[in-house]
Amino acid sequence: SPSPAVNLMEVAVEKRGACVVVRMKRGENRINPEFLSQMNEALDKAESYEDATCMVTVGEGKHYSLGLDLDFFTQAPFHEVTAAGIELQKLLSRLLTFPLVTVAAVNGHAYAAGAFLPLVHDYTIMRRDRGWFCLPEINIKRNFTVGLLKILRAKIPPREQVLSVALGRRYTAEEAHAAGIIHQVSPLDLLEEAAIAEGQRLAGADGLDRKVLASIKHDLYYDIYKSLNEPIRLYSVL
């Protein structure tokens, strides 16, 4: 009899001590309805571990996430595209207020919508030798939604916002670190271990109260959270 089919496009979850590692194993990790569904399932699983204190997300190979699945977003029916946009913003708001300490282990390129994923973590470590952090929306003639711009204002230092958000500058890991966009750089072979260690250090030996942590994050980012969970809109059409 044939072997069961193996899903090679998946988001896998692994428990490593007090840390939950969420592995995005979908190649370029393009954002589409299947990716969003698998990410939410992975976050559900991470929350289900009662003894977990932190969560690390990481991709594979040279990509963390290259952003939207353009085939889907340009060819799917309008209502499906709209629904996926809403679900993406909900995922970002969920990560932003997640009840565990979150660390993004950026193993490669983080582009466009894919660059928002590390930004909504508590702490970001990026691979030193390969990968760009970039918000190239200006080059594809697209603007940002209100909720996404609020993330950028909160997470990217003011002196860097025009360069990164309006002009679409590409950053190496070292450049992103110097600009204050990410917190740390690491060799690839130490990246995941560094992310786990940092998550556990930030959470402390006994972990943090999940309810209180989520509440503080929600209140700290209340304006962002509210916009991400409202109907999608642009400032320019308000």
CSV table of C-alpha atoms in Angstrom, one decimal:
chain,number,residue,atom,x,y,z
A,1,SER,CA,0.0,0.0,0.0
A,2,PRO,CA,1.2,3.6,-0.7
A,3,SER,CA,2.9,5.5,2.1
A,4,PRO,CA,0.8,8.3,3.7
A,5,ALA,CA,1.3,11.6,2.1
A,6,VAL,CA,3.7,13.9,4.0
A,7,ASN,CA,2.9,17.6,4.1
A,8,LEU,CA,6.2,19.3,3.1
A,9,MET,CA,4.5,22.7,3.4
A,10,GLU,CA,3.9,23.0,7.1
A,11,VAL,CA,4.3,25.0,10.3
A,12,ALA,CA,5.7,22.5,12.8
A,13,VAL,CA,5.9,22.9,16.6
A,14,GLU,CA,8.6,21.5,18.8
A,15,LYS,CA,8.9,21.7,22.6
A,16,ARG,CA,12.4,22.3,23.9
A,17,GLY,CA,12.4,22.6,27.6
A,18,ALA,CA,10.5,25.6,28.6
A,19,CYS,CA,10.5,27.0,25.1
A,20,VAL,CA,8.2,26.2,22.2
A,21,VAL,CA,9.9,26.4,18.7
A,22,VAL,CA,7.5,27.2,15.8
A,23,ARG,CA,9.2,26.2,12.6
A,24,MET,CA,7.9,27.7,9.4
A,25,LYS,CA,8.7,25.0,6.9
A,26,ARG,CA,7.0,26.3,3.8
A,27,GLY,CA,9.9,27.4,1.6
A,28,GLU,CA,9.6,31.1,1.1
A,29,ASN,CA,6.9,31.1,3.8
A,30,ARG,CA,4.6,33.2,1.6
A,31,ILE,CA,1.5,34.5,3.4
A,32,ASN,CA,-1.8,33.0,2.1
A,33,PRO,CA,-4.8,31.4,3.8
A,34,GLU,CA,-3.1,28.0,4.4
A,35,PHE,CA,0.0,29.7,6.0
A,36,LEU,CA,-2.3,31.8,8.2
A,37,SER,CA,-4.3,28.8,9.3
A,38,GLN,CA,-1.2,26.7,10.0
A,39,MET,CA,0.4,29.6,12.0
A,40,ASN,CA,-2.7,30.0,14.2
A,41,GLU,CA,-2.8,26.2,14.8
A,42,ALA,CA,0.9,26.4,15.8
A,43,LEU,CA,0.2,29.3,18.2
A,44,ASP,CA,-2.7,27.3,19.7
A,45,LYS,CA,-0.4,24.4,20.3
A,46,ALA,CA,2.3,26.7,21.8
A,47,GLU,CA,-0.3,28.0,24.3
A,48,SER,CA,-1.4,24.5,25.2
A,49,TYR,CA,1.9,23.7,26.9
A,50,GLU,CA,1.2,24.9,30.4
A,51,ASP,CA,4.9,24.8,31.4
A,52,ALA,CA,6.1,26.8,28.4
A,53,THR,CA,7.5,30.3,29.2
A,54,CYS,CA,8.6,31.4,25.8
A,55,MET,CA,8.2,30.9,22.1
A,56,VAL,CA,10.7,31.1,19.2
A,57,THR,CA,9.7,31.3,15.5
A,58,VAL,CA,12.1,30.4,12.8
A,59,GLY,CA,12.1,29.6,9.0
A,60,GLU,CA,14.3,27.3,7.0
A,61,GLY,CA,17.1,27.8,4.6
A,62,LYS,CA,17.6,31.4,3.3
A,63,HIS,CA,14.0,32.6,4.0
A,64,TYR,CA,12.2,33.7,7.1
A,65,SER,CA,9.3,35.1,5.1
A,66,LEU,CA,9.1,36.7,1.7
A,67,GLY,CA,5.7,38.3,2.4
A,68,LEU,CA,2.4,37.9,0.5
A,69,ASP,CA,1.7,35.0,-1.8
A,70,LEU,CA,1.3,37.2,-4.9
A,71,ASP,CA,-0.3,34.5,-7.0
A,72,PHE,CA,-3.1,34.2,-4.4
A,73,PHE,CA,-3.5,37.9,-3.7
A,74,THR,CA,-3.6,38.9,-7.4
A,75,GLN,CA,-5.7,36.0,-8.7
A,76,ALA,CA,-8.1,34.9,-5.9
A,77,PRO,CA,-11.6,36.3,-5.7
A,78,PHE,CA,-11.9,39.7,-4.0
A,79,HIS,CA,-13.7,38.4,-1.0
A,80,GLU,CA,-11.0,35.8,-0.4
A,81,VAL,CA,-8.2,38.3,-0.7
A,82,THR,CA,-10.1,40.7,1.7
A,83,ALA,CA,-10.6,37.9,4.2
A,84,ALA,CA,-6.9,36.9,4.1
A,85,GLY,CA,-5.9,40.5,4.7
A,86,ILE,CA,-8.1,40.6,7.7
A,87,GLU,CA,-6.7,37.3,9.0
A,88,LEU,CA,-3.1,38.5,8.5
A,89,GLN,CA,-3.8,41.6,10.6
A,90,LYS,CA,-5.4,39.4,13.3
A,91,LEU,CA,-2.3,37.1,13.3
A,92,LEU,CA,-0.1,40.1,13.8
A,93,SER,CA,-2.2,41.4,16.6
A,94,ARG,CA,-2.2,37.9,18.2
A,95,LEU,CA,1.6,37.7,18.1
A,96,LEU,CA,2.0,41.3,19.4
A,97,THR,CA,0.0,40.4,22.5
A,98,PHE,CA,1.0,36.7,22.9
A,99,PRO,CA,0.9,35.4,26.5
A,100,LEU,CA,4.5,34.0,26.2
A,101,VAL,CA,7.8,35.8,25.7
A,102,THR,CA,8.3,35.7,21.9
A,103,VAL,CA,11.6,35.7,20.0
A,104,ALA,CA,11.9,35.8,16.2
A,105,ALA,CA,15.0,33.9,15.0
A,106,VAL,CA,15.3,35.5,11.5
A,107,ASN,CA,17.2,32.9,9.5
A,108,GLY,CA,17.1,34.8,6.2
A,109,HIS,CA,15.1,37.2,4.2
A,110,ALA,CA,12.2,39.1,5.9
A,111,TYR,CA,10.5,41.0,3.1
A,112,ALA,CA,7.4,43.2,2.8
A,113,ALA,CA,4.5,41.6,4.8
A,114,GLY,CA,7.0,39.0,5.9
A,115,ALA,CA,9.0,41.7,7.7
A,116,PHE,CA,6.1,42.4,10.0
A,117,LEU,CA,6.3,39.0,11.5
A,118,PRO,CA,9.6,39.6,13.4
A,119,LEU,CA,8.5,43.1,14.3
A,120,VAL,CA,5.6,41.9,16.3
A,121,HIS,CA,7.7,39.6,18.5
A,122,ASP,CA,9.2,40.8,21.8
A,123,TYR,CA,12.7,40.3,20.7
A,124,THR,CA,14.4,39.7,17.3
A,125,ILE,CA,17.7,37.9,16.5
A,126,MET,CA,18.8,37.9,12.8
A,127,ARG,CA,21.3,35.7,11.0
A,128,ARG,CA,24.5,37.6,10.5
A,129,ASP,CA,25.8,36.4,7.2
A,130,ARG,CA,22.7,36.3,4.9
A,131,GLY,CA,19.3,37.8,4.5
A,132,TRP,CA,17.7,41.2,4.0
A,133,PHE,CA,15.1,43.0,6.1
A,134,CYS,CA,13.1,45.2,3.7
A,135,LEU,CA,9.8,46.9,3.3
A,136,PRO,CA,9.7,47.4,-0.5
A,137,GLU,CA,6.1,48.6,-0.8
A,138,ILE,CA,7.2,51.8,-2.4
A,139,ASN,CA,8.7,49.8,-5.3
A,140,ILE,CA,5.5,47.9,-5.9
A,141,LYS,CA,3.4,51.1,-5.5
A,142,ARG,CA,1.5,50.0,-2.5
A,143,ASN,CA,0.7,51.8,0.7
A,144,PHE,CA,0.4,50.4,4.2
A,145,THR,CA,-2.9,50.0,6.1
A,146,VAL,CA,-3.5,52.0,9.3
A,147,GLY,CA,-2.7,49.1,11.5
A,148,LEU,CA,0.5,48.2,9.8
A,149,LEU,CA,1.8,51.7,9.9
A,150,LYS,CA,1.1,51.8,13.6
A,151,ILE,CA,3.3,48.7,14.0
A,152,LEU,CA,6.1,50.4,12.1
A,153,ARG,CA,5.9,53.6,14.1
A,154,ALA,CA,6.1,51.6,17.3
A,155,LYS,CA,8.8,49.2,16.3
A,156,ILE,CA,11.2,51.1,14.0
A,157,PRO,CA,13.1,54.0,15.5
A,158,PRO,CA,11.9,57.4,14.3
A,159,ARG,CA,15.1,58.5,12.6
A,160,GLU,CA,15.0,55.3,10.5
A,161,GLN,CA,11.3,55.4,9.5
A,162,VAL,CA,11.5,57.4,6.3
A,163,LEU,CA,14.5,55.3,5.1
A,164,SER,CA,12.9,52.0,5.8
A,165,VAL,CA,9.2,52.6,5.4
A,166,ALA,CA,8.9,55.3,2.7
A,167,LEU,CA,12.1,54.6,0.7
A,168,GLY,CA,12.3,50.8,1.1
A,169,ARG,CA,15.9,50.6,2.2
A,170,ARG,CA,17.3,47.0,2.4
A,171,TYR,CA,19.1,46.2,5.6
A,172,THR,CA,21.6,43.5,6.3
A,173,ALA,CA,21.4,42.0,9.8
A,174,GLU,CA,24.3,44.2,11.0
A,175,GLU,CA,22.7,47.3,9.5
A,176,ALA,CA,19.3,46.5,11.0
A,177,HIS,CA,20.9,46.0,14.3
A,178,ALA,CA,22.8,49.3,14.1
A,179,ALA,CA,19.5,51.0,13.1
A,180,GLY,CA,17.7,49.6,16.2
A,181,ILE,CA,15.2,47.6,14.1
A,182,ILE,CA,16.4,44.2,15.5
A,183,HIS,CA,18.0,43.4,18.9
A,184,GLN,CA,20.8,41.0,18.1
A,185,VAL,CA,22.7,39.2,15.4
A,186,SER,CA,24.0,35.7,15.4
A,187,PRO,CA,25.8,33.2,13.2
A,188,LEU,CA,23.3,30.8,11.6
A,189,ASP,CA,24.6,27.7,13.5
A,190,LEU,CA,23.9,29.4,16.8
A,191,LEU,CA,20.8,31.3,15.8
A,192,GLU,CA,18.1,29.0,17.2
A,193,GLU,CA,20.0,28.3,20.4
A,194,ALA,CA,20.6,32.0,20.9
A,195,ALA,CA,16.9,32.7,20.5
A,196,ILE,CA,15.9,30.0,22.9
A,197,ALA,CA,18.4,31.2,25.5
A,198,GLU,CA,17.2,34.8,25.2
A,199,GLY,CA,13.6,33.8,25.4
A,200,GLN,CA,14.2,31.8,28.6
A,201,ARG,CA,16.4,34.6,30.0
A,202,LEU,CA,13.7,37.2,29.4
A,203,ALA,CA,11.0,34.9,30.9
A,204,GLY,CA,13.0,34.1,34.0
A,205,ALA,CA,13.4,30.7,35.7
A,206,ASP,CA,9.7,30.6,36.8
A,207,GLY,CA,8.2,32.2,33.8
A,208,LEU,CA,5.9,35.2,33.7
A,209,ASP,CA,2.2,35.2,34.5
A,210,ARG,CA,0.5,34.7,31.1
A,211,LYS,CA,-2.7,36.6,31.9
A,212,VAL,CA,-0.8,39.6,33.2
A,213,LEU,CA,1.8,39.5,30.4
A,214,ALA,CA,-0.9,39.4,27.7
A,215,SER,CA,-2.8,42.2,29.4
A,216,ILE,CA,0.2,44.5,29.6
A,217,LYS,CA,1.1,43.9,26.0
A,218,HIS,CA,-2.5,44.5,25.0
A,219,ASP,CA,-2.6,47.8,26.9
A,220,LEU,CA,0.9,48.8,25.7
A,221,TYR,CA,-0.1,48.3,22.1
A,222,TYR,CA,-3.8,49.1,22.5
A,223,ASP,CA,-4.0,51.6,19.6
A,224,ILE,CA,-2.2,49.1,17.3
A,225,TYR,CA,-4.3,46.2,18.5
A,226,LYS,CA,-7.5,48.1,17.9
A,227,SER,CA,-6.6,49.1,14.4
A,228,LEU,CA,-5.4,45.6,13.5
A,229,ASN,CA,-8.8,44.2,14.5
A,230,GLU,CA,-10.9,46.9,12.7
A,231,PRO,CA,-11.9,46.9,9.1
A,232,ILE,CA,-8.8,47.4,6.9
A,233,ARG,CA,-8.3,50.9,5.8
A,234,LEU,CA,-5.6,53.4,4.7
A,235,TYR,CA,-5.0,56.9,6.1
A,236,SER,CA,-5.2,58.4,2.6
A,237,VAL,CA,-8.9,57.4,2.2
A,238,LEU,CA,-10.1,58.4,5.7
